[in-house]
mmCIF file of C-alpha atoms and ligand atoms in Angstrom:
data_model
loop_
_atom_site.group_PDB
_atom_site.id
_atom_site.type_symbol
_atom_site.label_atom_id
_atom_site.label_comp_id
_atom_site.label_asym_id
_atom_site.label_seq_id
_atom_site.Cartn_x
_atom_site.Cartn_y
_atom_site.Cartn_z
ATOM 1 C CA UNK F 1 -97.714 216.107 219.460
ATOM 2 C CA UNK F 2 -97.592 212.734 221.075
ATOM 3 C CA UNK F 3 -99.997 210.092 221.866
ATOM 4 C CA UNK F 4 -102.666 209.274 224.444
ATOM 5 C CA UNK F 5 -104.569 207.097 226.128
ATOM 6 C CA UNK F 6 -108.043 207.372 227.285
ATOM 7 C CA UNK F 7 -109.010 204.235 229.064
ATOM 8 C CA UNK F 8 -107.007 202.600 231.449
ATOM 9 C CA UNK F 9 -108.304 200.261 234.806
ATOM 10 C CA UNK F 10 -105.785 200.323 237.764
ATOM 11 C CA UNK F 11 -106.333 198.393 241.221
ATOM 12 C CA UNK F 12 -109.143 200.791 241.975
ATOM 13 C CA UNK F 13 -111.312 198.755 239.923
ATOM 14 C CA UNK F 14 -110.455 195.394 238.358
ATOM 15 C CA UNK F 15 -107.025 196.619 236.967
ATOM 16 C CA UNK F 16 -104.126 194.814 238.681
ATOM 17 C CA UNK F 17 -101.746 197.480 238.789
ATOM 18 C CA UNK F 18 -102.026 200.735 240.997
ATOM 19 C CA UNK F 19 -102.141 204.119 239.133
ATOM 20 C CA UNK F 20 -98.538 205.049 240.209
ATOM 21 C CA UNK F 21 -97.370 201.851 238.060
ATOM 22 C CA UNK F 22 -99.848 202.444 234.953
ATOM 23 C CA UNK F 23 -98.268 206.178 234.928
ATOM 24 C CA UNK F 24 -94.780 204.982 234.760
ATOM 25 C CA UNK F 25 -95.723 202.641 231.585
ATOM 26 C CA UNK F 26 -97.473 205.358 230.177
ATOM 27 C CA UNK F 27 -93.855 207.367 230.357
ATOM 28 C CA UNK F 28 -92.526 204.626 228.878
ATOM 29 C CA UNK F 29 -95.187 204.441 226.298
ATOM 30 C CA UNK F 30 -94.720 208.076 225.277
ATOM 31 C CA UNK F 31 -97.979 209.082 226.379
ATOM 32 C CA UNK F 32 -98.483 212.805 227.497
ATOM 33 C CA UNK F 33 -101.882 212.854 228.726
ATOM 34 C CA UNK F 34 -104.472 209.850 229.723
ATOM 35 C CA UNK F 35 -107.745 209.262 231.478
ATOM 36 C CA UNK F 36 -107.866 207.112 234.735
ATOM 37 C CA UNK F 37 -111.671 205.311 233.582
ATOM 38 C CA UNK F 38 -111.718 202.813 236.685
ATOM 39 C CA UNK F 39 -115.515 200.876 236.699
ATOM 40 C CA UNK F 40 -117.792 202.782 239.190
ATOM 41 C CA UNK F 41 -115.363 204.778 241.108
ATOM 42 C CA UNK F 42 -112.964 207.451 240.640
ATOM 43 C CA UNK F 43 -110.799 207.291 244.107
ATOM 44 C CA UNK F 44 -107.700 206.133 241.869
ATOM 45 C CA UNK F 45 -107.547 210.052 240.185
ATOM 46 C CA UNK F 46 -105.854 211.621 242.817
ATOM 47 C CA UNK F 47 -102.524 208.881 243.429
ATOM 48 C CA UNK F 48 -102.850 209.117 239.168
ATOM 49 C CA UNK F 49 -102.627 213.174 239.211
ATOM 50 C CA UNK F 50 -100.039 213.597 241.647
ATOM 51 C CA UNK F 51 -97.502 210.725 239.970
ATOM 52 C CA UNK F 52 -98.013 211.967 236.410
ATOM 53 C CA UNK F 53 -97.257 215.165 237.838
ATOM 54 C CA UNK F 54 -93.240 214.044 237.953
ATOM 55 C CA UNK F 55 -93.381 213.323 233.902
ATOM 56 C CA UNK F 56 -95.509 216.393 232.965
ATOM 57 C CA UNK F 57 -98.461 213.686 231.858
ATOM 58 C CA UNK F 58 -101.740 215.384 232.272
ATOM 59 C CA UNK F 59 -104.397 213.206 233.921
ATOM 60 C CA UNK F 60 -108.211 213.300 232.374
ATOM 61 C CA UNK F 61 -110.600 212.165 235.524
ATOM 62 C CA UNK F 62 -113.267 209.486 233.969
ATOM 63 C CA UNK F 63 -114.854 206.758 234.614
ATOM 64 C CA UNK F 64 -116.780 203.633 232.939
ATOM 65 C CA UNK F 65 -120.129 202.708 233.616
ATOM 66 C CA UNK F 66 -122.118 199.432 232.755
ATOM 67 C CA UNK F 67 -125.344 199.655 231.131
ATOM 68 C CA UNK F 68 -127.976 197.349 230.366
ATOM 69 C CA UNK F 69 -128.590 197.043 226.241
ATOM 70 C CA UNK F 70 -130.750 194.337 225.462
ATOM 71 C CA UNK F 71 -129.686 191.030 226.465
ATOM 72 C CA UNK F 72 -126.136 192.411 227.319
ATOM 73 C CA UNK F 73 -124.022 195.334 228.038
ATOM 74 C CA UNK F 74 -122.682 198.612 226.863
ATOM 75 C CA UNK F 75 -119.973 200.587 228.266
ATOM 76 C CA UNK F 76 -120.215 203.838 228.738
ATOM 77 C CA UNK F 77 -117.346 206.498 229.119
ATOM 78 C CA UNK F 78 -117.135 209.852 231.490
ATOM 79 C CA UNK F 79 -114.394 212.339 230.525
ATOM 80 C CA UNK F 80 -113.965 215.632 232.497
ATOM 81 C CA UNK F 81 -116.247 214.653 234.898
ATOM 82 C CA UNK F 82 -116.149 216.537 238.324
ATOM 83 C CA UNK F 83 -114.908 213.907 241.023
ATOM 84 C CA UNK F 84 -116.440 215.804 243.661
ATOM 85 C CA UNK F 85 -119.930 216.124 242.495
ATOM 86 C CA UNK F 86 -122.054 214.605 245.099
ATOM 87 C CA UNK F 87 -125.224 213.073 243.526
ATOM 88 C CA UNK F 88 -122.273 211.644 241.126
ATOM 89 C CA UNK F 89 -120.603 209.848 243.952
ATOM 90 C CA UNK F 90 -123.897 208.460 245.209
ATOM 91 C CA UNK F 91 -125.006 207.152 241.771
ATOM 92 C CA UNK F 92 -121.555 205.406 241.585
ATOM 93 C CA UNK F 93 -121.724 203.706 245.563
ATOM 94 C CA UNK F 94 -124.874 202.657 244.078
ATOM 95 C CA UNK F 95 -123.501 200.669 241.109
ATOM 96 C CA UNK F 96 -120.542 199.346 243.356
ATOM 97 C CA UNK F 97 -123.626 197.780 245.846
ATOM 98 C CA UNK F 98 -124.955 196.282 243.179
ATOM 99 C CA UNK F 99 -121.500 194.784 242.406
ATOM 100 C CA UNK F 100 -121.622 193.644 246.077
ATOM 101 C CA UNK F 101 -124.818 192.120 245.889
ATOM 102 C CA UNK F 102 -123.586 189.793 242.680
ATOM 103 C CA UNK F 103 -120.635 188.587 243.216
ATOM 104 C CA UNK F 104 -121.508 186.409 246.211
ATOM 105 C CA UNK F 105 -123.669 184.760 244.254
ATOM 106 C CA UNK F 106 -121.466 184.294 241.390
ATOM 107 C CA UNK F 107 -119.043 182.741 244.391
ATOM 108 C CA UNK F 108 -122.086 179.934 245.172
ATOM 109 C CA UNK F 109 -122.322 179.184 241.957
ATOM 110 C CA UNK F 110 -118.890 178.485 241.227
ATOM 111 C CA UNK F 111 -118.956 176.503 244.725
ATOM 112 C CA UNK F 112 -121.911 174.280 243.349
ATOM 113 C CA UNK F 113 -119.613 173.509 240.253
ATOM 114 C CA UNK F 114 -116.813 172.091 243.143
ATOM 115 C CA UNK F 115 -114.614 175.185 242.980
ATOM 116 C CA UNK F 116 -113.135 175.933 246.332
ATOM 117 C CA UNK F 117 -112.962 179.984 246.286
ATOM 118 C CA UNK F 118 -114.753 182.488 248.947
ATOM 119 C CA UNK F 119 -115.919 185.925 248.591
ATOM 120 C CA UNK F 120 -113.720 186.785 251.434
ATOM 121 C CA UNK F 121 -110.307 185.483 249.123
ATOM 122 C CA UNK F 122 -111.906 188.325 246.114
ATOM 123 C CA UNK F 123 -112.441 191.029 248.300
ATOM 124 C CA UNK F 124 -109.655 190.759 250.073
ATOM 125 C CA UNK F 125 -107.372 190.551 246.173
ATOM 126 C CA UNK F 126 -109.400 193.103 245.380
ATOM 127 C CA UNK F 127 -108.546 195.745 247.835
ATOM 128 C CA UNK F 128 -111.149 197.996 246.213
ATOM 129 C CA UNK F 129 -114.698 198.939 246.996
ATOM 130 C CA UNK F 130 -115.314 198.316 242.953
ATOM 131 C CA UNK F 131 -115.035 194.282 242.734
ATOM 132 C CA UNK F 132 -115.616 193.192 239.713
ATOM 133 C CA UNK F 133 -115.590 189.443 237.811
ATOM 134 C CA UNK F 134 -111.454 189.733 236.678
ATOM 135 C CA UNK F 135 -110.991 189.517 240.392
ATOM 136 C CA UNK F 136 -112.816 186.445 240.733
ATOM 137 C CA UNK F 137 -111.005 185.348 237.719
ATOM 138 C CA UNK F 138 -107.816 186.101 239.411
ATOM 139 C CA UNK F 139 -108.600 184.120 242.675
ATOM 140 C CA UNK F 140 -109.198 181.421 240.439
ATOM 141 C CA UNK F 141 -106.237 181.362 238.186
ATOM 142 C CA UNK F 142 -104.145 181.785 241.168
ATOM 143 C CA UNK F 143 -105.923 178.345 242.724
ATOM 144 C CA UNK F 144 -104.658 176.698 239.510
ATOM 145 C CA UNK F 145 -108.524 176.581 238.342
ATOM 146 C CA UNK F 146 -107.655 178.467 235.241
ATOM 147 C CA UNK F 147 -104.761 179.399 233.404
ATOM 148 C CA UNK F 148 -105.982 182.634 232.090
ATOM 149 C CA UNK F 149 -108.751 185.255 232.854
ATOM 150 C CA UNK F 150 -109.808 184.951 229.387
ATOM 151 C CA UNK F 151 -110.270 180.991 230.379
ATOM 152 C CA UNK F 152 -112.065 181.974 233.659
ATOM 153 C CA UNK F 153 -114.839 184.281 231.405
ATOM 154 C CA UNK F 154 -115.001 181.102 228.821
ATOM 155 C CA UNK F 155 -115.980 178.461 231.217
ATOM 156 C CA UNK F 156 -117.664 179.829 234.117
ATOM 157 C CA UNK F 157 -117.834 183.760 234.195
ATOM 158 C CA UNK F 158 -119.085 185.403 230.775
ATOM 159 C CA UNK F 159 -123.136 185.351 230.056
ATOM 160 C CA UNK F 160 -124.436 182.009 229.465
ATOM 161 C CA UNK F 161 -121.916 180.374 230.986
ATOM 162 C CA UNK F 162 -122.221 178.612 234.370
ATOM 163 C CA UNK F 163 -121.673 181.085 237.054
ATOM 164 C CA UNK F 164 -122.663 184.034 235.679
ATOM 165 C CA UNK F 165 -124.656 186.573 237.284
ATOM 166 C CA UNK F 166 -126.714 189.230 235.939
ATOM 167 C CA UNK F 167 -126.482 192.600 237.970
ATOM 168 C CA UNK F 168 -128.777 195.599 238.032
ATOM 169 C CA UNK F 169 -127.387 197.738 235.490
ATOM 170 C CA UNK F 170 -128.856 201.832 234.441
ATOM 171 C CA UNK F 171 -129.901 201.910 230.962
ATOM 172 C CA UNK F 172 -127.428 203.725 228.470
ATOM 173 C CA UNK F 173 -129.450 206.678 228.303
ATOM 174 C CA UNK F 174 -129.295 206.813 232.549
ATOM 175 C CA UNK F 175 -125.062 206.233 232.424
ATOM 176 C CA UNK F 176 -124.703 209.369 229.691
ATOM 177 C CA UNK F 177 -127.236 211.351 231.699
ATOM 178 C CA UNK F 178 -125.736 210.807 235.021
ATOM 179 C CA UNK F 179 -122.133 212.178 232.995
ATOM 180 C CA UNK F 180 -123.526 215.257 231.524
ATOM 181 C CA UNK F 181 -124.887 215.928 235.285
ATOM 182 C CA UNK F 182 -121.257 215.497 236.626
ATOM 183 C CA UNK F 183 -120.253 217.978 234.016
ATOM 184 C CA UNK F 184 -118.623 215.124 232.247
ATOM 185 C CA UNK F 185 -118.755 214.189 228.305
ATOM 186 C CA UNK F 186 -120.207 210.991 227.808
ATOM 187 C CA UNK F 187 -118.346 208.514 225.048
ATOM 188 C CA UNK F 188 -119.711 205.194 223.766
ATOM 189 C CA UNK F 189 -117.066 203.080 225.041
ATOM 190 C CA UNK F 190 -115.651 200.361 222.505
ATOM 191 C CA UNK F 191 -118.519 200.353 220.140
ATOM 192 C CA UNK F 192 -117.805 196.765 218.355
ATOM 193 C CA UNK F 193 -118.956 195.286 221.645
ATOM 194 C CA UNK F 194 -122.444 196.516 220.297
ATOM 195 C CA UNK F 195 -122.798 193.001 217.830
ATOM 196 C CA UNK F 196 -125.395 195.128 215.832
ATOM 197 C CA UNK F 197 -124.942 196.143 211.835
ATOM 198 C CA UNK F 198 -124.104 199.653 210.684
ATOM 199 C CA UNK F 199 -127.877 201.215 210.767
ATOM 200 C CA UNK F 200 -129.104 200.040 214.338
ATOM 201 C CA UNK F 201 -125.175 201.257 215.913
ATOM 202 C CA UNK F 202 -126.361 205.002 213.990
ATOM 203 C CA UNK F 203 -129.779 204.292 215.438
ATOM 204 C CA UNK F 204 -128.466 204.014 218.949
ATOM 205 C CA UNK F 205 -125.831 206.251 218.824
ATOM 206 C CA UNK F 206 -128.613 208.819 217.375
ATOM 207 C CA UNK F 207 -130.458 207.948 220.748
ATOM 208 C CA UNK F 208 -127.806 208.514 222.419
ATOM 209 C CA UNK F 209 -127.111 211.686 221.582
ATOM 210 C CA UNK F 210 -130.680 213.121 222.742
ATOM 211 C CA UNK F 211 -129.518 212.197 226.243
ATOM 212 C CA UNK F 212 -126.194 213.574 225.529
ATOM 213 C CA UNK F 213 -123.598 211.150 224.379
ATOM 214 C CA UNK F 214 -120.492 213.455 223.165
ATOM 215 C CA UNK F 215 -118.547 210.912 221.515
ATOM 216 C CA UNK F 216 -117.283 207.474 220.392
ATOM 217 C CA UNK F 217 -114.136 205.546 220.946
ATOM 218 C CA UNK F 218 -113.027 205.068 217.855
ATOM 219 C CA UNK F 219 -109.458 203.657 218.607
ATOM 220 C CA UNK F 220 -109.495 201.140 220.795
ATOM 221 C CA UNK F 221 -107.001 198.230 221.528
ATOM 222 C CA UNK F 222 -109.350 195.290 219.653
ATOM 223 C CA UNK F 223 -110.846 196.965 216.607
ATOM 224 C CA UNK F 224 -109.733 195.936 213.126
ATOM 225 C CA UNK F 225 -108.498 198.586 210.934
ATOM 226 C CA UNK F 226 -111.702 198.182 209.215
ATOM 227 C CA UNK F 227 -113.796 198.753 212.659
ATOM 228 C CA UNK F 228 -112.112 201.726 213.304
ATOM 229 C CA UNK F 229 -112.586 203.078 209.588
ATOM 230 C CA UNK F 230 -116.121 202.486 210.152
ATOM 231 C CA UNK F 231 -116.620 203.909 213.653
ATOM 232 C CA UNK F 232 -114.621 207.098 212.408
ATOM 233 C CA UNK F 233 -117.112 207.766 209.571
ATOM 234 C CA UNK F 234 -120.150 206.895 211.812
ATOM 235 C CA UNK F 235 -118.344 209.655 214.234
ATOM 236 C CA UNK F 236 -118.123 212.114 211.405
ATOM 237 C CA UNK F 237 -121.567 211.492 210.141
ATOM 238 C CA UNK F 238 -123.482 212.372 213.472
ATOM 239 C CA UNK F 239 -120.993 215.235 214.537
ATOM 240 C CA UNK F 240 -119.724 213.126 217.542
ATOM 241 C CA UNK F 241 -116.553 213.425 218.841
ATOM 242 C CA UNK F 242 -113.468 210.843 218.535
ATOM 243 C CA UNK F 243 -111.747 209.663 221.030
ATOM 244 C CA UNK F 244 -109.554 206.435 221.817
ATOM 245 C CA UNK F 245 -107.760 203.894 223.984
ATOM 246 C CA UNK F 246 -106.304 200.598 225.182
ATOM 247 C CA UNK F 247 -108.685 199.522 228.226
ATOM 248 C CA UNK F 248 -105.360 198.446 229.824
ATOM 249 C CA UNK F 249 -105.953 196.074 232.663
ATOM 250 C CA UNK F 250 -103.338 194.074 233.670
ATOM 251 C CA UNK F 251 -102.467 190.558 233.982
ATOM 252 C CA UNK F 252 -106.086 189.829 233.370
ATOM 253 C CA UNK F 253 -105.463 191.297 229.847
ATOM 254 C CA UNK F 254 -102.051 190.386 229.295
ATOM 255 C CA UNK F 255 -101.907 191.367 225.384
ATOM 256 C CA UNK F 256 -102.605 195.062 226.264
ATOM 257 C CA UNK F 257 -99.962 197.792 226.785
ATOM 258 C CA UNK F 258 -100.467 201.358 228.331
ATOM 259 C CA UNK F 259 -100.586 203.613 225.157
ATOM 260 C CA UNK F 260 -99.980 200.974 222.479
ATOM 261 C CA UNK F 261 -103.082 198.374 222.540
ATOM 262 C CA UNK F 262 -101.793 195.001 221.085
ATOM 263 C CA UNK F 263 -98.858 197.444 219.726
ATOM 264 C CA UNK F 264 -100.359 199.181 216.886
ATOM 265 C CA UNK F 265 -102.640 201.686 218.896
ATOM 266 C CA UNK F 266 -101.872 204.979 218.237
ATOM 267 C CA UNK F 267 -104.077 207.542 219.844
ATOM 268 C CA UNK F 268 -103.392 210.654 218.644
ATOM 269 C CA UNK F 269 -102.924 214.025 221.255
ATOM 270 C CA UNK F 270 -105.121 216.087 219.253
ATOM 271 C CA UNK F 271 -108.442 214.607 220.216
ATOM 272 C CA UNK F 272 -108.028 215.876 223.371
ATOM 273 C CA UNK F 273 -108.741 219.379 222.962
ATOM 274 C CA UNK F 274 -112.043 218.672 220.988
ATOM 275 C CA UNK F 275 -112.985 216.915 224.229
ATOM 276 C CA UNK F 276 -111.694 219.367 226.381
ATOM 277 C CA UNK F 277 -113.860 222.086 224.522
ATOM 278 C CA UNK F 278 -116.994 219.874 224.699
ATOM 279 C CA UNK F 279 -116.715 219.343 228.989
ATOM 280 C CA UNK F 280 -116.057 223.522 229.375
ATOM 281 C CA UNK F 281 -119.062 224.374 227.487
ATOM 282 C CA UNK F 282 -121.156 221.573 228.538
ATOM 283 C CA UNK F 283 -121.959 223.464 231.953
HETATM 284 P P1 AMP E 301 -117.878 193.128 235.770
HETATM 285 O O1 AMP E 301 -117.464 194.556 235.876
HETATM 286 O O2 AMP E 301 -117.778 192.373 237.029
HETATM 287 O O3 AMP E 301 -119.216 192.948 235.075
HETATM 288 O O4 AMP E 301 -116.801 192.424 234.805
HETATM 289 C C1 AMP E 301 -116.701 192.883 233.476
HETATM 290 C C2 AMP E 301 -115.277 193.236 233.150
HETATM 291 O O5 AMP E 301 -114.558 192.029 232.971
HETATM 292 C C3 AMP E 301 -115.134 193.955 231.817
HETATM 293 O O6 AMP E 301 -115.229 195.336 231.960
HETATM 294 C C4 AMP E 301 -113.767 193.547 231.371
HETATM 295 O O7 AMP E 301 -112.833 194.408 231.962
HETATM 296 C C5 AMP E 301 -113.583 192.180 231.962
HETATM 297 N N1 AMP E 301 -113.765 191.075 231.002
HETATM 298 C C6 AMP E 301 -114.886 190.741 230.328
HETATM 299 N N2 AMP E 301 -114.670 189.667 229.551
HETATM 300 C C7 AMP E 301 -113.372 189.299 229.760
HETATM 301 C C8 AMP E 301 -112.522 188.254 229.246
HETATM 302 N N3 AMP E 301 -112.987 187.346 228.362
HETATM 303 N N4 AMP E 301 -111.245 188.199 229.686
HETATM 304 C C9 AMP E 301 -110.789 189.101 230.579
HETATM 305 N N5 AMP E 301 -111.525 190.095 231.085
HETATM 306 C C10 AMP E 301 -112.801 190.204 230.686
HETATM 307 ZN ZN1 ZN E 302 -112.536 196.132 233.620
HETATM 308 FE FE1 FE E 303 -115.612 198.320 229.036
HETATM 309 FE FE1 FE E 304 -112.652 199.311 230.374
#
């Protein structure tokens, strides 16, 4: 059995390259199946299913969602999730207005600080309905502003720094709901982004689970071998399901690679049946 990979961002969302060209790394990679988990929108499935097709790579349809925990965010992952469910669709429009609503204002902002960058130069980079900060980061880097997205998010993008903007975000327990009602499974989505200590993750993941969360990406591109040791036996322990990928993005994360993280990522093929099982008896 070969490997996998369960998160990956193409141009649909803030990735910078299409699903045609993610699929042909993922050949390269030696990956035989993956899941297309753009932010808030799922029209990059079908150009994803139909090139994989060629290689005999099976495509999962997800999606990520942002959700509001505390004073920041948690991701959450949809797996098996019915594209053409229609109070799905309208949940996601929703999230990509709110992204709409934002972004201007993160563009004023970075005006104010003497940055000359318009909304009109992201959208039109973006080429998505699902606009998201790394495009703004990739306006600016291509201004000569920054050098790097990761330098964008440290001076003016991340929270607490100068331009950022909060958006309307559901609440975790809304994002895994909204998944179970697309006939999805819902996955905590890189868990080590959750700065809490062992007990309060089981707490929330615990919470989660009354609302339906089906899982927890173990393997993921950043964790250390100890993060991943721990997120495993938390997994175990409340009878969630495992699951794992890179969260390949692009030139905005240039470190990543389709199927191997930061090279050491090695998703195994046999977590996808477990997940498979948990969408078809879900509904
Ligand atoms: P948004 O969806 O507009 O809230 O932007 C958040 C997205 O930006 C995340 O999902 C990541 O893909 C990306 N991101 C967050 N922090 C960084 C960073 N330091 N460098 C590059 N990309 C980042
Ligand atoms: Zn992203
Ligand atoms: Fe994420
Ligand atoms: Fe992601």
């Amino acid at each position: 059995m070969g490997r996998i990979d369960l998160h990956l961002h193409t141009t649909f969302s803030d990735g910078s390259l299409p699903p045609t060209e993610v699929i042909a790394l993922a050949e390269t990679a030696g990956v035989t199946a993956l899941a297309i988990t753009d932010h808030d929108i799922l029209e990059g499935i079908p150009e994803a299913t139909q090139a994989a097709a060629a290689f005999g790579i099976e495509v999962i349809p997800g999606v990520e969602i942002s959700s509001r925990y505390r004073d920041g965010e948690l991701h959450v992952l949809g797996y098996f999730i019915d594209p053409d469910d229609a109070q799905f669709q309208e949940r996601l429009a929703l999230l990509r207005a709110s992204r709409h609503q934002r972004n201007p204002v993160i563009i004023e902002k970075l005006r104010s600080l003497g940055l000359a960058i318009t909304y009109e130069e992201v959208t039109a980079l973006a080429g998505t309905a699902s606009v998201g900060r790394p495009h703004i980061a990739r306006v600016l880097m291509q201004k000569g502003y920054v050098t790097s997205a990761k330098e964008a998010f440290d001076r003016y993008l991340a929270a607490g720094k100068p331009a950022y903007v909060a958006r309307e975000l559901p609440s975790p327990a809304d994002a895994v709901t909204w998944v179970r009602e697309a006939n999805g499974v819902p996955v905590l989505a890189h868990p080590l982004w959750v700065r809490e200590d062992g007990n309060s993750l089981r707490r929330l993941c615990e919470e989660l689970q009354q609302a339906g969360l089906g899982g927890i990406e173990v393997h993921y591109s950043t964790h250390t071998r100890q993060q991943t040791s721990e997120f495993l036996n938390l997994a175990k322990r409340l009878d969630l399901l495992v699951t794992g990928g890179s969260d390949f993005h692009g030139v905005t994360k240039p470190d990543i690679i389709v199927g191997r993280g930061k090279g050491d990522l090695n998703v195994h093929a046999k977590l996808l049946e477990p997940l498979r099982q948990a969408a078809s008896t879900s509904h």
